[in-house]
Amino acid sequence: MSNGNIRVLFVDDEPNVLAGLRRMLHGKRREWDMTFAGSGEAALAAMREQPFDVVVSDMRMPGMNGAELLGAIREDWPDAIRLVLSGQSDQELTLRAVGPAHQYLTKPCDPHLLEKTIERACAAHDDSRSKAVRRAVARLSSLPSLPDAYAELIAEMNSPQASIESAGRIISQDLGMSAKILQLINSSFFGLPVHVTDVEHATALLGLNIIRPLVLSANVFRQFEEASLGRLSLSGLVDHSLCVAMMARRIAVAESSPVEFVDNALLAGLMHDVGQIIMAENFTEDYDATIELACTSGQPLARLEAETFGFTHADIGGHLLSLWGLPGDIVNAVTYHHDPQRSLGEEFDTLTTIHVAEVGVNAENEGVPEHESLDAEYLHRVGKTDRIEAWQAEWDHPAKNLTNA
């Protein structure tokens, strides 16, 4: 991308599909250097010869399938943007939640959507903050890991034999994570009518779509319980994240969003400030000073982070979720929730729910130093200015529990 041309590798075992892509994207030949490979093995050979900026792969292919190909590319060329262009399948549904791809597109794909997806992904990847984040991450001693139980739970949810009992058993194998999940579930945020003492009971009460993001967030929060985070309060951050997650979910529901969209809003809300934990642990002294300045000056924390470090907690949090292979919609929501204008989105999505929820929760908490306002220009761009008043009405109940959402 440095020379102005995006190098894109398309992979599909069907020659007619590759021929269709060539015709469909003929108009991009001056801007993109495109190569077409008929198998996963041929794609890896092309990557070894000269790495590509973007790899767009089918999922179901003989020999090396798309998941295996993108997994290998993630290992050897982690900077490559990895996209899936394929038909629906059980395997893809699993990878949609956790896997080696950044984003998923379904065949047949509108040419404009494919072009926009590639260009947006490249723009975000080539952003100066993104480069600063990658340099910073290279210096970190460690990053939180994606819990094994999360991947197992996703596989279980997409299994024909999926059940509440089997999901509960998967989670219960990790006693520490189970305890953290139960702590979250029994908080006032969920408003359950009974005190829950085991994960299977919790799963039965709330459902797998609620438990799934809790497994991920609880594991991440638990990894930092013994860490030295300076002025950052982990319990305060957890409470704030729950508030934002609940409000984002209510906004998604209010907009009659699909179930997957609602689930993504909840997960993005729970994880939107994970970058603060990473920065507090790894840059404790400087980050303490940044938090102190935000508190005394009233300036937004994200703005001061960008001035001090060259990136924000949102940038580094989005980068982490990208490394984990979470869906691009969630990654974008976390990355841009303080500055949605930096995104190239043109329609209501998970980012919109997190941005609005974050501003709303902060507006209701006088102790929070970053009283940012809604980005009116961004909301106009996504065609939702007429919904601002209705969303602001939700701000009167920032901690409204899930059972009443």
CSV table of C-alpha atoms in Angstrom, one decimal:
chain,number,residue,atom,x,y,z
A,1,MET,CA,0.0,0.0,0.0
A,2,SER,CA,3.0,2.3,0.4
A,3,ASN,CA,3.4,2.8,-3.4
A,4,GLY,CA,-0.3,3.7,-3.7
A,5,ASN,CA,-1.5,0.4,-5.2
A,6,ILE,CA,-3.2,-2.1,-3.0
A,7,ARG,CA,-2.0,-5.7,-3.6
A,8,VAL,CA,-5.0,-8.1,-3.4
A,9,LEU,CA,-4.9,-11.9,-3.7
A,10,PHE,CA,-8.2,-13.6,-4.5
A,11,VAL,CA,-8.5,-17.3,-3.7
A,12,ASP,CA,-11.2,-19.7,-5.0
A,13,ASP,CA,-11.2,-23.2,-6.4
A,14,GLU,CA,-13.9,-22.5,-8.9
A,15,PRO,CA,-12.4,-20.9,-12.2
A,16,ASN,CA,-15.7,-19.3,-13.1
A,17,VAL,CA,-15.8,-17.4,-9.7
A,18,LEU,CA,-12.3,-16.1,-10.3
A,19,ALA,CA,-13.2,-15.1,-13.8
A,20,GLY,CA,-16.2,-13.3,-12.5
A,21,LEU,CA,-14.1,-11.4,-10.0
A,22,ARG,CA,-11.7,-10.4,-12.8
A,23,ARG,CA,-14.6,-8.9,-14.8
A,24,MET,CA,-16.3,-7.4,-11.8
A,25,LEU,CA,-13.2,-5.6,-10.6
A,26,HIS,CA,-11.8,-4.6,-14.0
A,27,GLY,CA,-12.3,-1.0,-13.2
A,28,LYS,CA,-9.9,-1.2,-10.2
A,29,ARG,CA,-6.9,-2.5,-12.2
A,30,ARG,CA,-5.2,0.9,-12.0
A,31,GLU,CA,-5.5,1.1,-8.2
A,32,TRP,CA,-5.1,-2.6,-7.3
A,33,ASP,CA,-2.5,-5.1,-8.2
A,34,MET,CA,-4.7,-8.2,-8.3
A,35,THR,CA,-3.6,-11.9,-8.4
A,36,PHE,CA,-6.0,-14.9,-8.6
A,37,ALA,CA,-5.1,-18.2,-7.1
A,38,GLY,CA,-7.1,-21.5,-7.6
A,39,SER,CA,-6.2,-23.1,-4.3
A,40,GLY,CA,-4.9,-22.5,-0.8
A,41,GLU,CA,-1.5,-24.0,-1.7
A,42,ALA,CA,-1.2,-21.7,-4.7
A,43,ALA,CA,-2.1,-18.7,-2.5
A,44,LEU,CA,0.6,-19.5,0.0
A,45,ALA,CA,3.2,-19.8,-2.8
A,46,ALA,CA,2.1,-16.4,-4.1
A,47,MET,CA,2.4,-14.9,-0.6
A,48,ARG,CA,6.0,-16.3,-0.3
A,49,GLU,CA,7.0,-14.8,-3.6
A,50,GLN,CA,5.6,-11.3,-2.7
A,51,PRO,CA,3.3,-10.7,0.3
A,52,PHE,CA,-0.1,-9.1,-0.4
A,53,ASP,CA,-1.9,-6.4,1.5
A,54,VAL,CA,-5.3,-8.1,1.3
A,55,VAL,CA,-6.3,-11.8,0.9
A,56,VAL,CA,-9.9,-12.6,-0.1
A,57,SER,CA,-10.6,-16.3,0.2
A,58,ASP,CA,-13.4,-18.7,-0.4
A,59,MET,CA,-14.1,-21.0,2.6
A,60,ARG,CA,-14.9,-24.4,1.2
A,61,MET,CA,-12.0,-25.6,-1.0
A,62,PRO,CA,-10.5,-29.0,-1.5
A,63,GLY,CA,-7.2,-29.7,0.1
A,64,MET,CA,-6.4,-26.6,2.2
A,65,ASN,CA,-9.7,-24.9,3.0
A,66,GLY,CA,-10.1,-21.1,3.6
A,67,ALA,CA,-9.9,-21.3,7.4
A,68,GLU,CA,-6.6,-23.2,7.2
A,69,LEU,CA,-5.2,-20.8,4.5
A,70,LEU,CA,-6.1,-17.7,6.5
A,71,GLY,CA,-4.8,-19.2,9.7
A,72,ALA,CA,-1.4,-19.8,8.0
A,73,ILE,CA,-1.4,-16.3,6.6
A,74,ARG,CA,-2.2,-14.9,10.1
A,75,GLU,CA,0.8,-16.8,11.4
A,76,ASP,CA,3.4,-15.9,8.7
A,77,TRP,CA,2.0,-12.5,7.5
A,78,PRO,CA,0.1,-11.0,10.4
A,79,ASP,CA,-0.2,-7.6,8.8
A,80,ALA,CA,-2.2,-8.9,5.8
A,81,ILE,CA,-5.9,-8.1,5.8
A,82,ARG,CA,-7.9,-11.3,5.7
A,83,LEU,CA,-11.4,-11.4,4.2
A,84,VAL,CA,-13.7,-14.3,3.5
A,85,LEU,CA,-16.0,-14.2,0.4
A,86,SER,CA,-18.1,-17.4,0.5
A,87,GLY,CA,-21.5,-18.9,0.9
A,88,GLN,CA,-23.1,-19.6,4.3
A,89,SER,CA,-21.9,-22.8,6.1
A,90,ASP,CA,-21.7,-24.0,9.7
A,91,GLN,CA,-18.0,-23.6,9.6
A,92,GLU,CA,-18.3,-20.0,8.6
A,93,LEU,CA,-20.7,-19.3,11.3
A,94,THR,CA,-18.1,-20.5,13.8
A,95,LEU,CA,-15.4,-18.4,12.2
A,96,ARG,CA,-17.7,-15.4,12.1
A,97,ALA,CA,-17.3,-15.1,15.9
A,98,VAL,CA,-13.7,-16.2,16.3
A,99,GLY,CA,-11.2,-17.2,13.6
A,100,PRO,CA,-8.5,-16.0,11.3
A,101,ALA,CA,-10.5,-13.6,9.2
A,102,HIS,CA,-11.1,-9.9,9.7
A,103,GLN,CA,-14.4,-9.7,7.9
A,104,TYR,CA,-16.9,-11.9,6.1
A,105,LEU,CA,-18.8,-11.3,2.9
A,106,THR,CA,-21.4,-13.6,1.4
A,107,LYS,CA,-21.7,-14.7,-2.2
A,108,PRO,CA,-23.0,-13.3,-4.4
A,109,CYS,CA,-21.4,-10.1,-3.3
A,110,ASP,CA,-22.3,-6.6,-4.6
A,111,PRO,CA,-19.1,-5.2,-6.4
A,112,HIS,CA,-19.5,-1.9,-4.7
A,113,LEU,CA,-19.6,-3.6,-1.3
A,114,LEU,CA,-16.5,-5.7,-2.0
A,115,GLU,CA,-14.6,-2.6,-3.2
A,116,LYS,CA,-15.7,-0.5,-0.2
A,117,THR,CA,-14.8,-3.3,2.3
A,118,ILE,CA,-11.3,-3.7,0.9
A,119,GLU,CA,-10.7,0.0,0.8
A,120,ARG,CA,-12.0,0.7,4.3
A,121,ALA,CA,-9.9,-2.1,5.7
A,122,CYS,CA,-6.8,-0.8,4.0
A,123,ALA,CA,-7.5,2.8,5.1
A,124,ALA,CA,-7.8,1.7,8.7
A,125,HIS,CA,-4.7,-0.5,8.5
A,126,ASP,CA,-2.6,2.3,6.9
A,127,ASP,CA,-3.8,4.9,9.4
A,128,SER,CA,-0.9,6.7,11.2
A,129,ARG,CA,-2.4,5.7,14.5
A,130,SER,CA,-2.6,2.0,13.4
A,131,LYS,CA,1.1,2.1,12.6
A,132,ALA,CA,1.9,3.6,16.0
A,133,VAL,CA,-0.2,0.9,17.7
A,134,ARG,CA,1.7,-1.8,15.9
A,135,ARG,CA,5.0,-0.3,16.9
A,136,ALA,CA,3.8,-0.1,20.5
A,137,VAL,CA,2.5,-3.6,20.6
A,138,ALA,CA,5.8,-4.9,19.4
A,139,ARG,CA,7.4,-3.5,22.5
A,140,LEU,CA,4.8,-5.0,25.0
A,141,SER,CA,5.8,-7.9,27.2
A,142,SER,CA,2.4,-9.5,26.9
A,143,LEU,CA,-1.2,-9.1,25.6
A,144,PRO,CA,-4.3,-10.7,27.1
A,145,SER,CA,-5.0,-14.0,25.3
A,146,LEU,CA,-8.2,-15.2,23.8
A,147,PRO,CA,-9.7,-17.8,26.1
A,148,ASP,CA,-9.9,-21.4,24.9
A,149,ALA,CA,-13.4,-21.7,26.4
A,150,TYR,CA,-14.6,-18.9,24.0
A,151,ALA,CA,-13.6,-20.8,20.9
A,152,GLU,CA,-15.0,-24.0,22.3
A,153,LEU,CA,-18.3,-22.2,23.2
A,154,ILE,CA,-18.6,-20.8,19.6
A,155,ALA,CA,-18.1,-24.3,18.2
A,156,GLU,CA,-20.7,-25.7,20.6
A,157,MET,CA,-23.2,-22.9,19.7
A,158,ASN,CA,-23.0,-23.8,16.0
A,159,SER,CA,-23.2,-27.6,16.6
A,160,PRO,CA,-26.4,-29.4,15.7
A,161,GLN,CA,-26.2,-31.0,19.1
A,162,ALA,CA,-25.8,-27.7,21.0
A,163,SER,CA,-27.4,-27.5,24.4
A,164,ILE,CA,-27.4,-25.3,27.5
A,165,GLU,CA,-26.0,-28.1,29.5
A,166,SER,CA,-23.0,-28.8,27.2
A,167,ALA,CA,-22.2,-25.0,27.0
A,168,GLY,CA,-22.4,-24.7,30.8
A,169,ARG,CA,-19.9,-27.6,31.1
A,170,ILE,CA,-17.4,-26.0,28.8
A,171,ILE,CA,-17.5,-22.8,30.8
A,172,SER,CA,-17.4,-24.6,34.1
A,173,GLN,CA,-14.0,-26.2,33.2
A,174,ASP,CA,-12.3,-22.9,34.1
A,175,LEU,CA,-13.2,-22.3,37.7
A,176,GLY,CA,-11.7,-18.8,37.9
A,177,MET,CA,-13.6,-17.6,34.8
A,178,SER,CA,-16.8,-19.2,36.0
A,179,ALA,CA,-16.5,-17.3,39.3
A,180,LYS,CA,-16.0,-14.0,37.4
A,181,ILE,CA,-19.0,-14.7,35.1
A,182,LEU,CA,-21.2,-15.4,38.1
A,183,GLN,CA,-19.9,-12.2,39.8
A,184,LEU,CA,-21.0,-10.2,36.7
A,185,ILE,CA,-24.3,-12.0,36.3
A,186,ASN,CA,-25.3,-11.4,40.0
A,187,SER,CA,-24.6,-7.7,39.8
A,188,SER,CA,-27.4,-5.2,39.5
A,189,PHE,CA,-26.8,-4.7,35.8
A,190,PHE,CA,-28.6,-8.0,35.0
A,191,GLY,CA,-31.4,-7.6,37.5
A,192,LEU,CA,-32.0,-11.4,37.8
A,193,PRO,CA,-34.8,-12.4,40.2
A,194,VAL,CA,-32.7,-15.0,41.9
A,195,HIS,CA,-29.1,-15.4,43.0
A,196,VAL,CA,-27.3,-17.6,40.5
A,197,THR,CA,-24.7,-20.0,41.8
A,198,ASP,CA,-23.7,-22.1,38.8
A,199,VAL,CA,-22.9,-21.4,35.2
A,200,GLU,CA,-25.5,-23.8,33.7
A,201,HIS,CA,-28.2,-22.0,35.6
A,202,ALA,CA,-26.9,-18.7,34.4
A,203,THR,CA,-26.9,-19.9,30.8
A,204,ALA,CA,-30.4,-21.2,31.1
A,205,LEU,CA,-31.6,-17.8,32.4
A,206,LEU,CA,-29.8,-15.5,30.0
A,207,GLY,CA,-29.2,-17.7,26.9
A,208,LEU,CA,-26.1,-18.5,25.0
A,209,ASN,CA,-26.0,-15.2,23.1
A,210,ILE,CA,-25.6,-13.3,26.4
A,211,ILE,CA,-23.2,-15.8,27.9
A,212,ARG,CA,-20.9,-15.8,24.9
A,213,PRO,CA,-19.6,-12.1,25.3
A,214,LEU,CA,-19.5,-12.6,29.0
A,215,VAL,CA,-17.1,-15.5,28.6
A,216,LEU,CA,-14.7,-13.3,26.6
A,217,SER,CA,-14.9,-10.2,28.7
A,218,ALA,CA,-14.8,-12.0,32.0
A,219,ASN,CA,-11.6,-13.8,31.0
A,220,VAL,CA,-9.9,-10.6,29.9
A,221,PHE,CA,-10.9,-8.8,33.1
A,222,ARG,CA,-9.7,-11.7,35.2
A,223,GLN,CA,-6.3,-11.7,33.6
A,224,PHE,CA,-5.7,-8.3,35.0
A,225,GLU,CA,-7.1,-8.7,38.5
A,226,GLU,CA,-3.5,-9.0,40.0
A,227,ALA,CA,-1.9,-6.5,37.7
A,228,SER,CA,-0.6,-3.1,38.8
A,229,LEU,CA,-2.8,-0.6,36.9
A,230,GLY,CA,-1.9,2.6,38.7
A,231,ARG,CA,-4.7,5.1,38.9
A,232,LEU,CA,-7.0,3.0,36.7
A,233,SER,CA,-9.8,1.3,38.6
A,234,LEU,CA,-10.5,-2.2,37.1
A,235,SER,CA,-13.8,-2.5,38.9
A,236,GLY,CA,-14.8,1.0,37.7
A,237,LEU,CA,-13.9,0.1,34.2
A,238,VAL,CA,-15.9,-3.2,34.4
A,239,ASP,CA,-19.0,-1.3,35.7
A,240,HIS,CA,-18.7,1.3,33.0
A,241,SER,CA,-18.3,-1.3,30.3
A,242,LEU,CA,-21.4,-3.1,31.5
A,243,CYS,CA,-23.3,0.2,31.3
A,244,VAL,CA,-22.2,0.9,27.8
A,245,ALA,CA,-22.9,-2.7,26.7
A,246,MET,CA,-26.4,-2.6,28.1
A,247,MET,CA,-27.2,0.7,26.5
A,248,ALA,CA,-25.7,-0.2,23.1
A,249,ARG,CA,-27.7,-3.4,23.1
A,250,ARG,CA,-30.9,-1.4,23.8
A,251,ILE,CA,-30.1,1.0,21.0
A,252,ALA,CA,-29.6,-2.0,18.6
A,253,VAL,CA,-32.9,-3.5,19.7
A,254,ALA,CA,-34.7,-0.1,19.3
A,255,GLU,CA,-33.5,0.0,15.7
A,256,SER,CA,-35.0,-3.5,15.0
A,257,SER,CA,-31.5,-4.8,14.3
A,258,PRO,CA,-30.9,-8.5,13.5
A,259,VAL,CA,-29.9,-10.8,16.4
A,260,GLU,CA,-26.3,-11.0,15.3
A,261,PHE,CA,-26.1,-7.2,15.3
A,262,VAL,CA,-27.6,-7.0,18.8
A,263,ASP,CA,-25.1,-9.6,20.0
A,264,ASN,CA,-22.2,-7.6,18.5
A,265,ALA,CA,-23.3,-4.4,20.2
A,266,LEU,CA,-23.3,-6.2,23.6
A,267,LEU,CA,-19.8,-7.7,23.0
A,268,ALA,CA,-18.3,-4.5,21.6
A,269,GLY,CA,-19.7,-2.6,24.6
A,270,LEU,CA,-18.1,-5.0,27.1
A,271,MET,CA,-14.8,-4.8,25.3
A,272,HIS,CA,-14.7,-1.2,24.2
A,273,ASP,CA,-12.3,0.1,26.8
A,274,VAL,CA,-10.0,-3.0,27.1
A,275,GLY,CA,-7.2,-0.8,25.6
A,276,GLN,CA,-7.2,1.2,28.8
A,277,ILE,CA,-6.2,-1.8,30.8
A,278,ILE,CA,-3.3,-2.6,28.4
A,279,MET,CA,-2.0,0.9,28.5
A,280,ALA,CA,-2.3,1.1,32.3
A,281,GLU,CA,-0.3,-2.1,32.8
A,282,ASN,CA,2.4,-1.4,30.2
A,283,PHE,CA,2.8,2.4,30.4
A,284,THR,CA,1.8,2.9,34.0
A,285,GLU,CA,3.6,6.1,34.9
A,286,ASP,CA,2.8,7.9,31.8
A,287,TYR,CA,-0.7,6.7,31.7
A,288,ASP,CA,-1.2,7.8,35.3
A,289,ALA,CA,-0.1,11.2,34.4
A,290,THR,CA,-2.5,11.2,31.4
A,291,ILE,CA,-5.5,10.2,33.6
A,292,GLU,CA,-4.5,12.9,36.1
A,293,LEU,CA,-4.4,15.5,33.4
A,294,ALA,CA,-7.8,14.4,32.1
A,295,CYS,CA,-9.3,14.7,35.6
A,296,THR,CA,-7.9,18.1,36.4
A,297,SER,CA,-8.3,19.7,32.9
A,298,GLY,CA,-11.6,18.2,31.9
A,299,GLN,CA,-10.2,17.3,28.5
A,300,PRO,CA,-11.2,14.0,27.0
A,301,LEU,CA,-8.9,11.1,27.9
A,302,ALA,CA,-8.8,9.8,24.4
A,303,ARG,CA,-7.5,13.2,23.1
A,304,LEU,CA,-4.8,13.3,25.7
A,305,GLU,CA,-3.8,9.7,24.9
A,306,ALA,CA,-3.3,10.6,21.3
A,307,GLU,CA,-1.2,13.6,22.2
A,308,THR,CA,1.0,11.6,24.6
A,309,PHE,CA,1.3,8.2,23.0
A,310,GLY,CA,0.4,8.8,19.3
A,311,PHE,CA,-2.6,6.4,19.7
A,312,THR,CA,-5.6,5.9,22.1
A,313,HIS,CA,-6.9,3.1,24.2
A,314,ALA,CA,-9.6,2.7,21.5
A,315,ASP,CA,-6.9,2.1,18.9
A,316,ILE,CA,-5.0,-0.4,20.9
A,317,GLY,CA,-8.2,-2.2,22.0
A,318,GLY,CA,-9.3,-2.5,18.4
A,319,HIS,CA,-5.9,-3.8,17.4
A,320,LEU,CA,-6.1,-6.5,20.1
A,321,LEU,CA,-9.6,-7.7,18.9
A,322,SER,CA,-8.3,-7.7,15.3
A,323,LEU,CA,-5.4,-10.0,16.4
A,324,TRP,CA,-8.0,-12.3,18.0
A,325,GLY,CA,-9.9,-12.4,14.7
A,326,LEU,CA,-13.1,-10.9,16.0
A,327,PRO,CA,-15.5,-9.6,13.3
A,328,GLY,CA,-14.6,-6.4,11.6
A,329,ASP,CA,-17.8,-4.7,12.8
A,330,ILE,CA,-16.8,-5.2,16.4
A,331,VAL,CA,-13.2,-4.2,15.8
A,332,ASN,CA,-14.3,-0.9,14.1
A,333,ALA,CA,-16.7,-0.1,16.9
A,334,VAL,CA,-14.0,-0.4,19.5
A,335,THR,CA,-11.4,1.4,17.4
A,336,TYR,CA,-13.5,4.4,16.5
A,337,HIS,CA,-16.0,4.8,19.3
A,338,HIS,CA,-14.5,8.1,20.4
A,339,ASP,CA,-13.9,9.4,16.9
A,340,PRO,CA,-16.4,7.8,14.5
A,341,GLN,CA,-15.5,10.3,11.7
A,342,ARG,CA,-12.2,8.4,11.3
A,343,SER,CA,-14.2,5.4,10.1
A,344,LEU,CA,-15.5,5.2,6.6
A,345,GLY,CA,-18.9,3.8,7.5
A,346,GLU,CA,-22.0,5.2,5.8
A,347,GLU,CA,-24.7,3.3,7.6
A,348,PHE,CA,-25.9,2.5,11.1
A,349,ASP,CA,-23.8,-0.3,12.6
A,350,THR,CA,-22.2,-1.5,15.8
A,351,LEU,CA,-19.9,1.6,15.9
A,352,THR,CA,-23.0,3.8,16.0
A,353,THR,CA,-24.4,2.0,19.0
A,354,ILE,CA,-21.1,2.1,21.0
A,355,HIS,CA,-20.5,5.8,20.2
A,356,VAL,CA,-24.0,6.9,21.3
A,357,ALA,CA,-23.9,4.6,24.4
A,358,GLU,CA,-20.5,5.8,25.5
A,359,VAL,CA,-21.5,9.5,25.2
A,360,GLY,CA,-24.7,8.7,27.0
A,361,VAL,CA,-23.2,6.8,29.9
A,362,ASN,CA,-20.5,9.5,30.4
A,363,ALA,CA,-23.1,12.3,30.3
A,364,GLU,CA,-24.9,10.6,33.3
A,365,ASN,CA,-21.7,10.2,35.3
A,366,GLU,CA,-20.4,13.5,36.6
A,367,GLY,CA,-17.2,12.0,37.9
A,368,VAL,CA,-16.1,11.0,34.4
A,369,PRO,CA,-13.8,13.6,32.9
A,370,GLU,CA,-14.5,13.0,29.2
A,371,HIS,CA,-17.9,14.6,28.5
A,372,GLU,CA,-17.7,14.2,24.8
A,373,SER,CA,-20.7,15.1,22.6
A,374,LEU,CA,-22.4,13.1,19.9
A,375,ASP,CA,-20.6,13.4,16.6
A,376,ALA,CA,-23.5,15.0,14.6
A,377,GLU,CA,-21.6,15.0,11.3
A,378,TYR,CA,-21.1,11.2,11.6
A,379,LEU,CA,-24.7,10.6,12.6
A,380,HIS,CA,-25.8,12.6,9.6
A,381,ARG,CA,-23.6,10.5,7.4
A,382,VAL,CA,-25.2,7.3,8.6
A,383,GLY,CA,-28.7,8.8,8.3
A,384,LYS,CA,-29.6,8.7,12.0
A,385,THR,CA,-29.9,12.4,13.1
A,386,ASP,CA,-33.6,11.9,13.4
A,387,ARG,CA,-33.0,9.2,16.1
A,388,ILE,CA,-30.8,11.3,18.4
A,389,GLU,CA,-33.7,12.5,20.6
A,390,ALA,CA,-35.0,8.9,21.1
A,391,TRP,CA,-31.6,7.6,22.0
A,392,GLN,CA,-31.0,10.5,24.4
A,393,ALA,CA,-34.1,9.4,26.2
A,394,GLU,CA,-32.3,6.2,27.1
A,395,TRP,CA,-29.6,8.2,28.9
A,396,ASP,CA,-32.0,8.7,31.8
A,397,HIS,CA,-31.5,5.0,32.6
A,398,PRO,CA,-27.9,4.2,31.8
A,399,ALA,CA,-27.7,1.1,34.2
A,400,LYS,CA,-31.1,-0.3,33.1
A,401,ASN,CA,-30.7,-4.0,33.6
A,402,LEU,CA,-30.7,-6.6,30.8
A,403,THR,CA,-34.0,-8.2,31.8
A,404,ASN,CA,-35.8,-4.9,31.1
A,405,ALA,CA,-33.9,-4.0,28.0
